[in-house]
């Protein structure tokens, strides 16, 4: 059975995306469903800080060409094929600039002499482990100094979707660029986490547009209620996106987060908040093709 | 010209608010230019009042398209695409999912009929605005685009050119969150990074990654701890991280929920800029500014040059 996939995203960081993803995942796992949480925020993966997980870590590799043989005189086929400028001709010979390479393989395809060979370069890692309550955690991490976040996100997603689960939650990178798209593309539902500030509204609008372009069903979780007075509910009504939950901000929330504790364990109201969010989310999933996980 | 980048390993630490306050604190004494390199979520123009005076299209990678008149549905291209962007439609023709396509062109070399070609497309815009503090440049990226690093570079080139033209000695940059390509593009060649951190376990992890990236790029880092009063254990964590990383913690600021509102009011012109001076946050930033100001303060990499 294919799992129900729910992505958690936000137009900017720090709105509580990871807080929502981790608590929701742990809550659903405790209801007895098989849950996989995929941390696709590979530039700042933090979900693992909230779980006691020993992960088996595998590298994420990307093929990058290198010149191993002799090139025919004046041949520039590989440079001409590369649309990323990752191959230059210097002193009559091709030179590869690995930082610009996307690993597409166009150059090796067109090389007439077999002088190009692809080697695997590590750009990040994926860790897979199981938390005490049975939830699986898949963490993607970009190596510092690497710019190939989408490749690491794709690998993280693939690992997560290959686990046997009823529900896969994906914690996406903040923003509306390719890194967010790589995580949320094709999921059954998109949870958009925001806060009641002008920045929060501005960034939420961009995410709702993105959801529209990607044809994804979306709902909003308003976090940090009390830290601003922008009426997100009014925006949701005009934009036609459901407001699924409102989570307050208080010192207990801040303290739990600071210490890496889940709200459903450390906050008196935490369990109820996420039980409510999950049941509201299930109501919305029930009316979609994804159906309610059981 | 000196460039200071305000950055954070992730968003939500108060980076944009910090940038806006730094601009407020630094501006009266000398001309400066400002750039918002958080091109996926440009919030600085909301925090400072800016009138946009020019917009330039930012060209994206040409988009791969299948000519339906020519495609015979042989499927050769499907195997060439490493990004899973190509499939055969119900009527047996090749289709490209624009959200997965990286515009690499690998498919074009396989197609025996030359049915796949490239069309130019726009990926965003570079905007120049004028604010009370001086010129401001920012970028707007179309949703889903993968050229944020390149757009950041365009924004930085534009702001450097403007600063040059007007004899401005200081550029303050609001950097993007994370440690990926837009951050690399924002930090490269800057004089210093002011890392805005927060007293959480995640905050410490993100800070360590940011410092390690900046040091790899040869750019020194100083840290300001925001929302310090939210957790003493968390604050302690950041203090020890700074000393083990060999970076200076220039100050600790308390959580100020009113400030974004006050900045907004100033930006809209409903309150005078001087009204900000009553905020204790602004007061503290003024106190640390001499240790951060890249034209006056001492910015150096730690001795061993590593993070
Ligand atoms: S694999 Fe693709 S991106 Fe890399 S060098 Fe070859 S053509 Fe360029
Ligand atoms: S241009 Fe590259 S990514 Fe796009 S469909 Fe062709 S092979 Fe795939």
Tab-separated table of C-alpha atoms and ligand atoms in Angstrom, chain A residues 83 104, chain B residues 64 77 80-86 96-97 100-108 116 118, ligand 2:
chain	number	residue	atom	x	y	z
A	83	UNK	CA	24.799	23.663	-20.074
A	104	UNK	CA	23.592	15.061	-15.699
B	64	UNK	CA	13.498	22.192	-22.218
B	77	UNK	CA	15.114	10.360	-24.007
B	80	UNK	CA	18.910	9.797	-20.720
B	81	UNK	CA	17.253	11.956	-18.073
B	82	UNK	CA	18.798	11.416	-14.638
B	83	UNK	CA	16.268	13.609	-12.872
B	84	UNK	CA	13.129	11.631	-13.643
B	85	UNK	CA	11.647	14.604	-15.488
B	86	UNK	CA	10.683	12.773	-18.683
B	96	UNK	CA	8.800	17.017	-19.402
B	97	UNK	CA	7.814	17.802	-15.820
B	100	UNK	CA	11.857	18.150	-12.008
B	101	UNK	CA	13.736	19.267	-15.134
B	102	UNK	CA	17.173	20.771	-14.493
B	103	UNK	CA	17.519	22.001	-18.096
B	104	UNK	CA	20.658	19.951	-18.541
B	105	UNK	CA	20.022	18.924	-22.135
B	106	UNK	CA	21.091	15.297	-21.695
B	107	UNK	CA	17.831	14.237	-23.354
B	108	UNK	CA	18.506	16.281	-26.493
B	116	UNK	CA	13.602	18.588	-27.727
B	118	UNK	CA	15.240	25.038	-25.323
C	2	LIG	S1	16.846	18.783	-19.935
C	2	LIG	FE1	17.841	17.298	-18.524
C	2	LIG	S2	16.520	17.288	-16.731
C	2	LIG	FE2	15.334	18.239	-18.368
C	2	LIG	S3	14.172	16.549	-19.281
C	2	LIG	FE3	16.069	16.740	-20.461
C	2	LIG	S4	17.483	15.273	-19.506
C	2	LIG	FE4	15.798	15.620	-18.025
